[in-house]
């Protein structure tokens, strides 16, 4: 089906089931989205009182209570966990039975881990003449990423190039080596990543050059899958002092502020959903160049020569490091955290299908006394969710389909709240769409008119793009939307949790400002007009999608 025909079809459907009073209702909802209401919500949510809303911290509890209380004010029904009320003895005598009621909170467990203080890394070698052991020093020659449990092991080492498996391009560093229950030594990056003129760069950069974390995650998952016991990574020539020095300056944007102790970092602690096994038991260690040199010395492995060769040959050259063993001892401190999503529902006439409108309310908390307010990330998106809830209630109508409004926790720790909800949804109704808002209030440097934003969406649902264009035109919204369709949209925000389950998504973002994940992501930098318009387009789309029949494109 051609696009124009499809759009016409939508419009016909809308006008068919949308008599005048329904249009009035939709307008009433839109009128409830005002800059004043948007400010009123965000000014509290991103104030110092909520202490940066770090998952599991008191500030996040306060923020969640605030969101739940406004959900209640707007008239949503609770869609979180059940609570039970036990009558007192006297009440029981008077005939009162235990009762239960639903809350706005979906609570779940997270495990918070951080690297402990004691870590050991030593290399033992056997040569013709005898043997020797080298004990390296923590934070001088190596650092440790917290994994699931404290670990102690001594195992042989295998050099695995970049530790990359790229089936599409027929490249696999693990092709000729067995790494099960071994320690792997790998380089950062991917073949050719330092040389834009190389054939390898040409081949791999479009898949792996975009996000350091995406690459790292893919490599780590592959290593675990193959049963590697530990990963040793080195980035040859990198300045390890910039990360490990004991007198590290506290960086704010590009300016450095000297400190007398290492700065506290949000990334020192990790959180994960407990699951049923210790899945992240693969130890990950970063080493300095001089440790790397000791590891490969006398084994015939030449890292520099490998990097040069693979750039044009695109051939792996992995190899076990004969006669060498590494002993690794790492410690992990962990604790259990109780976290909460906030979930409210506007039941439709049909409760078998639900639309999930969500955004994460958690942010980075307090470090070194600085409160990281996260006004844009993601106070703005949370207010987007709350404002759409308010607008839908202001229509005074029951929509055809059910709309669930969610404020996620744990996003900054790995999309944990949305993932938990996607696995344990509100009920057994079918989730037919997720609208995600993350960072909807700032401008990129090239956004001179202050009206640009992006919308990622599931490619097979071009109705989402058509509808957006249609509503922007009909309601004369000052928005310049860059559409980014993908078969299964991914990326570092909560829509990925739904996309991964083949639920179509629509994700709005306004820009990627320099204050992203800095303590100065403040209220004073918000573009209120754009934020309000992005909320309006989200509401208009959701209201239409909750009141019409729509679906994936027909394939010819
Ligand atoms: Zn965010």
mmCIF file with all atom_site columns, N, CA and C in Angstrom, residues 33 118 346 414 470 515 550:
data_model
loop_
_atom_site.group_PDB
_atom_site.id
_atom_site.type_symbol
_atom_site.label_atom_id
_atom_site.label_alt_id
_atom_site.label_comp_id
_atom_site.label_asym_id
_atom_site.label_entity_id
_atom_site.label_seq_id
_atom_site.pdbx_PDB_ins_code
_atom_site.Cartn_x
_atom_site.Cartn_y
_atom_site.Cartn_z
_atom_site.occupancy
_atom_site.B_iso_or_equiv
_atom_site.pdbx_formal_charge
_atom_site.auth_seq_id
_atom_site.auth_comp_id
_atom_site.auth_asym_id
_atom_site.auth_atom_id
_atom_site.pdbx_PDB_model_num
ATOM 1  N N  . UNK A 1 33  ? -2.909 20.907 28.327 1.00 0.00 ? 33  UNK A N  1
ATOM 2  C CA . UNK A 1 33  ? -1.443 20.910 28.275 1.00 0.00 ? 33  UNK A CA 1
ATOM 3  C C  . UNK A 1 33  ? -0.952 22.346 28.100 1.00 0.00 ? 33  UNK A C  1
ATOM 4  N N  . UNK A 1 118 ? 39.738 -4.924 47.798 1.00 0.00 ? 118 UNK A N  1
ATOM 5  C CA . UNK A 1 118 ? 40.892 -5.814 47.621 1.00 0.00 ? 118 UNK A CA 1
ATOM 6  C C  . UNK A 1 118 ? 40.845 -6.560 46.299 1.00 0.00 ? 118 UNK A C  1
ATOM 7  N N  . UNK A 1 346 ? -5.764 4.405  32.719 1.00 0.00 ? 346 UNK A N  1
ATOM 8  C CA . UNK A 1 346 ? -7.051 4.928  32.277 1.00 0.00 ? 346 UNK A CA 1
ATOM 9  C C  . UNK A 1 346 ? -7.719 3.796  31.490 1.00 0.00 ? 346 UNK A C  1
ATOM 10 N N  . UNK A 1 414 ? 20.469 0.740  33.519 1.00 0.00 ? 414 UNK A N  1
ATOM 11 C CA . UNK A 1 414 ? 20.321 -0.296 32.494 1.00 0.00 ? 414 UNK A CA 1
ATOM 12 C C  . UNK A 1 414 ? 18.878 -0.624 32.142 1.00 0.00 ? 414 UNK A C  1
ATOM 13 N N  . UNK A 1 470 ? 0.434  14.504 10.464 1.00 0.00 ? 470 UNK A N  1
ATOM 14 C CA . UNK A 1 470 ? -0.941 14.955 10.362 1.00 0.00 ? 470 UNK A CA 1
ATOM 15 C C  . UNK A 1 470 ? -1.352 15.836 11.550 1.00 0.00 ? 470 UNK A C  1
ATOM 16 N N  . UNK A 1 515 ? 25.177 19.318 28.829 1.00 0.00 ? 515 UNK A N  1
ATOM 17 C CA . UNK A 1 515 ? 24.976 19.085 30.268 1.00 0.00 ? 515 UNK A CA 1
ATOM 18 C C  . UNK A 1 515 ? 24.416 17.693 30.555 1.00 0.00 ? 515 UNK A C  1
ATOM 19 N N  . UNK A 1 550 ? -5.718 0.462  14.033 1.00 0.00 ? 550 UNK A N  1
ATOM 20 C CA . UNK A 1 550 ? -4.494 0.665  13.237 1.00 0.00 ? 550 UNK A CA 1
ATOM 21 C C  . UNK A 1 550 ? -3.626 -0.560 13.415 1.00 0.00 ? 550 UNK A C  1
#
